[in-house]
mmCIF file of C-alpha atoms in Angstrom:
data_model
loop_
_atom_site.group_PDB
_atom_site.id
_atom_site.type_symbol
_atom_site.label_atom_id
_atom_site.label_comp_id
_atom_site.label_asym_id
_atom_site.label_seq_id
_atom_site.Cartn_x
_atom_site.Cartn_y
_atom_site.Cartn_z
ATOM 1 C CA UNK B 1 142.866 199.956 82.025
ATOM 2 C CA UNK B 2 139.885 198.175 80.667
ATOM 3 C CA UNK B 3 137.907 196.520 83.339
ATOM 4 C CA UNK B 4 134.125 194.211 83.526
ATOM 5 C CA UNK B 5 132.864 193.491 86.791
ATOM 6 C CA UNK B 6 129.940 191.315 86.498
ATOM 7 C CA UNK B 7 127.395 189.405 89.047
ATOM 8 C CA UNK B 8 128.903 186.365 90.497
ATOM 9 C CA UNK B 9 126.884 182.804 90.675
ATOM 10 C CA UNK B 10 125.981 180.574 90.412
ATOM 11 C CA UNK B 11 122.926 181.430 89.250
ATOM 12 C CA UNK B 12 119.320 178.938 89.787
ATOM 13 C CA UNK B 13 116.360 179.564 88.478
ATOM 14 C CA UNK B 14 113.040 177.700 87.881
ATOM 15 C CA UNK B 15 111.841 177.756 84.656
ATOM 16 C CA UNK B 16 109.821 180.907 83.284
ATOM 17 C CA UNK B 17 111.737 182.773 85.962
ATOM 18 C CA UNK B 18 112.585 186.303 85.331
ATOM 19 C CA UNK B 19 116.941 186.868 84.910
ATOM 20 C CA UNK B 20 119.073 189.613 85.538
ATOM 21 C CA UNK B 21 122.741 189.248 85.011
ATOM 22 C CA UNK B 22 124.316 192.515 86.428
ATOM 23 C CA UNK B 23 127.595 193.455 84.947
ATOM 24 C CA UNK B 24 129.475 196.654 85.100
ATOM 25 C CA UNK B 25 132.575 198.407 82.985
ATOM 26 C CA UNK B 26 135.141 200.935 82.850
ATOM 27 C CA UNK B 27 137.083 201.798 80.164
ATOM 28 C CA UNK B 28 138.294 204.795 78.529
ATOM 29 C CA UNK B 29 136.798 206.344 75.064
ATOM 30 C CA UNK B 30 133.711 204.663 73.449
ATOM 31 C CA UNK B 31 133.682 200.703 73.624
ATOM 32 C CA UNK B 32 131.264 198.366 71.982
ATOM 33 C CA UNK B 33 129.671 195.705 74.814
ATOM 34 C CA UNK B 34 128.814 192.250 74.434
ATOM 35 C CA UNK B 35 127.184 189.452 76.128
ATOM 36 C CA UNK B 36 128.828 185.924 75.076
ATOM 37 C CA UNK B 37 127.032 182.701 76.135
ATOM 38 C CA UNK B 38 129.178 179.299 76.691
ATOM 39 C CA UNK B 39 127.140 176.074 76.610
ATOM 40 C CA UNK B 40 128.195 173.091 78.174
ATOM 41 C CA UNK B 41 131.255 171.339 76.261
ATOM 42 C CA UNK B 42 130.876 174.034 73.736
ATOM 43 C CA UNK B 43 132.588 177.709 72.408
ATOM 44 C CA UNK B 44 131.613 181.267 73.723
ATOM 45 C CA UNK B 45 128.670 182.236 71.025
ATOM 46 C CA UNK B 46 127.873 185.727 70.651
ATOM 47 C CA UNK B 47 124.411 186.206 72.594
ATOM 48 C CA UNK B 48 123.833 190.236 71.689
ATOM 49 C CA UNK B 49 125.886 193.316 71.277
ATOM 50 C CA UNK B 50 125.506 197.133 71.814
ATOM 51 C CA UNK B 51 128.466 199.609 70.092
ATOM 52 C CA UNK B 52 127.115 203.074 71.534
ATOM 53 C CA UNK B 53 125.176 204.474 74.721
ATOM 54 C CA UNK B 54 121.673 203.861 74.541
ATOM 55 C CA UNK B 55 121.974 201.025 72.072
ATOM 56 C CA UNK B 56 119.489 197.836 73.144
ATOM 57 C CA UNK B 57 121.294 194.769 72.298
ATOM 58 C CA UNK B 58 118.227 191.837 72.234
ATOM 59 C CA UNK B 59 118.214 188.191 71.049
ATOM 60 C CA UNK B 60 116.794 184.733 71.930
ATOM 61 C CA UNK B 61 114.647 186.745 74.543
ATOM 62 C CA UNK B 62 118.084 188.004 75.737
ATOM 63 C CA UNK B 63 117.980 192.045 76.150
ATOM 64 C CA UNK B 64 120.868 194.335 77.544
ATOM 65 C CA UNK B 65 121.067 198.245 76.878
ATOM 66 C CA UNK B 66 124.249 200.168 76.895
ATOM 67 C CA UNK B 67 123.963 202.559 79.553
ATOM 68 C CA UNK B 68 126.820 204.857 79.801
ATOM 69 C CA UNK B 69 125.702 207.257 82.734
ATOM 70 C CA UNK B 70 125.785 203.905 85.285
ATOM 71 C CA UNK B 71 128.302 202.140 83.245
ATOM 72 C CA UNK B 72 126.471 199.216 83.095
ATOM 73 C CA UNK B 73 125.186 196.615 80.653
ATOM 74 C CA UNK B 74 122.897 194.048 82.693
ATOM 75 C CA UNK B 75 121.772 191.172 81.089
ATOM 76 C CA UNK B 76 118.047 190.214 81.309
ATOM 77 C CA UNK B 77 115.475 187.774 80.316
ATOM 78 C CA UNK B 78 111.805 187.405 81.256
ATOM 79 C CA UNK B 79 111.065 184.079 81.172
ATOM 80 C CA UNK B 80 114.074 181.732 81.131
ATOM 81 C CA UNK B 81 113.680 178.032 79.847
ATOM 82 C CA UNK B 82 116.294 174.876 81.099
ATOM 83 C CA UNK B 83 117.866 175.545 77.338
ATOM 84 C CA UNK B 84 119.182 178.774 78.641
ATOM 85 C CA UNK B 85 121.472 176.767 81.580
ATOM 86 C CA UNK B 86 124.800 177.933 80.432
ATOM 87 C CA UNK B 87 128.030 180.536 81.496
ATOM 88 C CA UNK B 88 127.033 184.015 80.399
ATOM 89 C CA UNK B 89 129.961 186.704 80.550
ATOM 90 C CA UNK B 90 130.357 190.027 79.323
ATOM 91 C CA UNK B 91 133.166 191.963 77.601
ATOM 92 C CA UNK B 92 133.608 195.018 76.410
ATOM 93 C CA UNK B 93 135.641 194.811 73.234
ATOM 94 C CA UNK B 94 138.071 197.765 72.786
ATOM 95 C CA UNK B 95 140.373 198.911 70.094
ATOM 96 C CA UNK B 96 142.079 196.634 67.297
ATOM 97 C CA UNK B 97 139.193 193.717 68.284
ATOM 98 C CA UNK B 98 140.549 193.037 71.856
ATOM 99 C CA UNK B 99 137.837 192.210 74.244
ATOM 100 C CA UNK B 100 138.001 192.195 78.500
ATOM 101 C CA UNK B 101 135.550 189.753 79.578
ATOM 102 C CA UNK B 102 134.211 189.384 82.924
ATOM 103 C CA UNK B 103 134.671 186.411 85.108
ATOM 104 C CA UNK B 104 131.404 184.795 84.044
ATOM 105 C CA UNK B 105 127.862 183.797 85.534
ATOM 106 C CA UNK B 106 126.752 180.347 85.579
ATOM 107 C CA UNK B 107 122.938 180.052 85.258
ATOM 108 C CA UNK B 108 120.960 176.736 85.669
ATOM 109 C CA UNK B 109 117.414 176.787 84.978
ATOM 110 C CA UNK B 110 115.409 174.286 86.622
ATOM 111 C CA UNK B 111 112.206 172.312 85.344
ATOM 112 C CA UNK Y 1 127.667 180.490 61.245
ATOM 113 C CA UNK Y 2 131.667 181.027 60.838
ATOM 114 C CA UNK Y 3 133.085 178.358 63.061
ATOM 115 C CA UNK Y 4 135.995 177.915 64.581
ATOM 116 C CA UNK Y 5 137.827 175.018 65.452
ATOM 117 C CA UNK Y 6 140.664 173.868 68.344
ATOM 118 C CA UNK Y 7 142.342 170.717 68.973
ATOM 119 C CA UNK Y 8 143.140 168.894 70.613
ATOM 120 C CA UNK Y 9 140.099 169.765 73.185
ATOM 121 C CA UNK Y 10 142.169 167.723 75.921
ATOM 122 C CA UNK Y 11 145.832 166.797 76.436
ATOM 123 C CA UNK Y 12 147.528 165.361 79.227
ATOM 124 C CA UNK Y 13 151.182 165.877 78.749
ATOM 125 C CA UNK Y 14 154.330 165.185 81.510
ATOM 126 C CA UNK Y 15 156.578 168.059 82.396
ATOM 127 C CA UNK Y 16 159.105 169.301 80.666
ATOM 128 C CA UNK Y 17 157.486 168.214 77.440
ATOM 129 C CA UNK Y 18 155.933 171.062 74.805
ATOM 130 C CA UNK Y 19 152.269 170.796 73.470
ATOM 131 C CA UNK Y 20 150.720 171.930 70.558
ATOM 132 C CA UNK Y 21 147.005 173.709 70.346
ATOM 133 C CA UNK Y 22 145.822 174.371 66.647
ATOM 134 C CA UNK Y 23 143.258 177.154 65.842
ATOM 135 C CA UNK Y 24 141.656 177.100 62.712
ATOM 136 C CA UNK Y 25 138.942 179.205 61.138
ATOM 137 C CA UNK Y 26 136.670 176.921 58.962
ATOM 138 C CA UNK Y 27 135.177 178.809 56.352
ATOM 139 C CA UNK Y 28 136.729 182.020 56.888
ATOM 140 C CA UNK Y 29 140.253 183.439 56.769
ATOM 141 C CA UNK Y 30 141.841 185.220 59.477
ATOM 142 C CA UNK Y 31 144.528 187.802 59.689
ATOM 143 C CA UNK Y 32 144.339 187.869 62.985
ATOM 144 C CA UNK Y 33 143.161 185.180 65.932
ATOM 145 C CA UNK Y 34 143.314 185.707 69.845
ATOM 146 C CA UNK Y 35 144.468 183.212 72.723
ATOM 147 C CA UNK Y 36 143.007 183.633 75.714
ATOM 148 C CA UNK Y 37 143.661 181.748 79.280
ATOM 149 C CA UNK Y 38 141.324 180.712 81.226
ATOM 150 C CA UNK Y 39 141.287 179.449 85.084
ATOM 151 C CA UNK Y 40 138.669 178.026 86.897
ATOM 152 C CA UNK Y 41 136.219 180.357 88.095
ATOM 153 C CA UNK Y 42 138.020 183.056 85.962
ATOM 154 C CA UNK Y 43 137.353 185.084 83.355
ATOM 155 C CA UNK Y 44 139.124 184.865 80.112
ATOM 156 C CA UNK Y 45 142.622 186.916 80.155
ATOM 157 C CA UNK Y 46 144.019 187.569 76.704
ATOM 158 C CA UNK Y 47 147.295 186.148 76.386
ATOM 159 C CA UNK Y 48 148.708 187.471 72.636
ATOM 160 C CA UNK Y 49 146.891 188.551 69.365
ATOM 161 C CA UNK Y 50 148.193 186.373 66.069
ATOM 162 C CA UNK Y 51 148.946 187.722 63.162
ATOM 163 C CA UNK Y 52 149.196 186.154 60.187
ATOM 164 C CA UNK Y 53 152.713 186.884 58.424
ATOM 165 C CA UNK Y 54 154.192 188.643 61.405
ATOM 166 C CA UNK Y 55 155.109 188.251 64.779
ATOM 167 C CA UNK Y 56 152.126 187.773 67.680
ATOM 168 C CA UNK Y 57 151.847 190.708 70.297
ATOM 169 C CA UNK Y 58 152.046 189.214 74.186
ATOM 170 C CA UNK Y 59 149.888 191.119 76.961
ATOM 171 C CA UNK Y 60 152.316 192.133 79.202
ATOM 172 C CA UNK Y 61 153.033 189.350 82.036
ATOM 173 C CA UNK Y 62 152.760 186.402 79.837
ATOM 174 C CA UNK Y 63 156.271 184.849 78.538
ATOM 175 C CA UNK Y 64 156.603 184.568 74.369
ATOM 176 C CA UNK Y 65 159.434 182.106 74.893
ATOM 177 C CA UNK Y 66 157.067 180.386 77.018
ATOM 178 C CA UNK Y 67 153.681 180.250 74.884
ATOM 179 C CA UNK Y 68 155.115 180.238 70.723
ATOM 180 C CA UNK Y 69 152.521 181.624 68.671
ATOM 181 C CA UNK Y 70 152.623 180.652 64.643
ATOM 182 C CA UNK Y 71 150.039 182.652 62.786
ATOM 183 C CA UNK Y 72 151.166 179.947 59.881
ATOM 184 C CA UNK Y 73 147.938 180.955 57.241
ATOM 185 C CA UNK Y 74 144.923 182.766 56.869
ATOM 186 C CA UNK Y 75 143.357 179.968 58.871
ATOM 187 C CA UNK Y 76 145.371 178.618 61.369
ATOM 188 C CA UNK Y 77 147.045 179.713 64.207
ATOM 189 C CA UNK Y 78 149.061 177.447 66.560
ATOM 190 C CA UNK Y 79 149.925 177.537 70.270
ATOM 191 C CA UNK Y 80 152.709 176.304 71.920
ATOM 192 C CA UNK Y 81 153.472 175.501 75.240
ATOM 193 C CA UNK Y 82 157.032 175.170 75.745
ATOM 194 C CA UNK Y 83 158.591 172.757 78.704
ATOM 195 C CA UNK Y 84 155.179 172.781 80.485
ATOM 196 C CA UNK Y 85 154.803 172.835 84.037
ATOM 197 C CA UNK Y 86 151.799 171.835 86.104
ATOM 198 C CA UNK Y 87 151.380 175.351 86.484
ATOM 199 C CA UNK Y 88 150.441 175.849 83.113
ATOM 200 C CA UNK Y 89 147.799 173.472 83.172
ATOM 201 C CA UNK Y 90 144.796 175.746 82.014
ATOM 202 C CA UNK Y 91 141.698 176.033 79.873
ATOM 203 C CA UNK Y 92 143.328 177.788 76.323
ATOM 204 C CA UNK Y 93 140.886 179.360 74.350
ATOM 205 C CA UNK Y 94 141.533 181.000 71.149
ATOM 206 C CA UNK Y 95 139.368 183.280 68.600
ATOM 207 C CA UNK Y 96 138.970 184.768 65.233
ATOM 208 C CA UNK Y 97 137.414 187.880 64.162
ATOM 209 C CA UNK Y 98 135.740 187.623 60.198
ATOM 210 C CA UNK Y 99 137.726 190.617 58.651
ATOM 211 C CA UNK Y 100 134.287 191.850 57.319
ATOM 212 C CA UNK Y 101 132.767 192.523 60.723
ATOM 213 C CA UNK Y 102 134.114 194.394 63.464
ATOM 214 C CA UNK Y 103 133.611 193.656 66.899
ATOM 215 C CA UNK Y 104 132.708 190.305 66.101
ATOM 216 C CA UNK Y 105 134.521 187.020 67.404
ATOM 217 C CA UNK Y 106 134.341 183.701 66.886
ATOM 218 C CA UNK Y 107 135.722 181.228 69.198
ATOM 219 C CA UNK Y 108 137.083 177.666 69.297
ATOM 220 C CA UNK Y 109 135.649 175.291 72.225
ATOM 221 C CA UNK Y 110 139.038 175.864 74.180
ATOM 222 C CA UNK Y 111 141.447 173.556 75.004
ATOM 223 C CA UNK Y 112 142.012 172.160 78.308
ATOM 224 C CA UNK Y 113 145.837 171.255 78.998
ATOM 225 C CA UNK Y 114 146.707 169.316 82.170
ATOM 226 C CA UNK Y 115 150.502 168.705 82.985
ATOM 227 C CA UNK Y 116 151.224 166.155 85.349
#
């Protein structure tokens, strides 16, 4: 079945810090892949999204590209701020909406 | 944005007694929502898609006399728990997709049940 292995944490960073969130899938036929961020005492948000191979997903500073050769959809940032201290996980969202998520990455960015 | 929202966000409940988790798409209607389990240091496993009118569809493993799902209206789905034991005591996390947009999910803040 659908699986998303992605890079255990936690993750800590200073500020202005370069980030790269490694995360890996397999899954049979053509999924879309997502990045969801989860802010303290808050709901998974939608960070960026990619729905074929070679697709860049990109927002807040946030970039991932949908590489099917390596599987993989790594998350990465150049310059992280303490706003960005959050769980990150990514899913890959399959048929009829269903999404496998990995087990998440916590990332705290330090002043 | 859509928004969804869950309550209660926290319940402490004894064993043996059932609890209730609402979902509830604010300014969008949903024919179908998602629950989702969550354990510490775990990712989210789906536990049943809702659907509104019909029955819900369980992921195999996970007990539908157990976890009662009420897809009720367009925007608002209930959990639940049934004669909860501390081992149910979990993070419950549900979601709606906007029936415009594919791939796209919105989720409540999750629920975090402890049974004592």
């Amino acid at each position: 079945g659908d699986s998303v292995t992605q890079m255990e944490g936690p993750v800590t960073l200073s500020e202005e810090a370069f980030l790269t969130i490694n995360c890996t899938y397999t899954a049979t036929g053509y999924p879309s892949l997502f990045w969801y961020v989860q802010y303290p005492g808050e709901g998974l948000q939608l960070l960026l999204k990619a729905t074929k191979a070679d697709d860049k997903g990109s927002n807040k500073g946030f970039e991932a590209t949908y590489r099917k050769e390596t599987t993989s959809f790594h998350l990465e940032k150049g310059s992280v701020q303490v706003s960005d201290s959050a769980v990150y996980f990514c899913a890959l969202g399959g048929s009829n909406y269903k999404l496998t998520f990995g087990k998440g990455t916590l990332l705290t960015v330090n002043p | 944005g859509a928004v969804v929202s869950q309550h209660p966000s926290w319940v402490i409940c004894k064993s043996g007694t059932s609890v209730k988790i609402e979902c509830r798409s604010l300014d969008f209607q949903a024919t179908t929502m998602f629950w989702y389990r969550q354990f510490p240091k775990q990712s989210l496993m789906l536990m049943a898609t809702s659907n509104e009118g019909s029955k819900a569809t369980y992921e195999q493993g996970v007990e539908k006399d157990k976890f009662l799902i009420n897809h009720a209206s367009l925007t608002l789905s209930t959990l639940t728990v049934t004669s909860a034991h501390p081992e149910d005591s979990s993070f419950y996390i549900c979601s709606a997709p906007p029936g415009s947009t594919k791939n796209i999910q919105y989720f409540g803040a999750g629920t975090r049940l402890s049974v004592l």
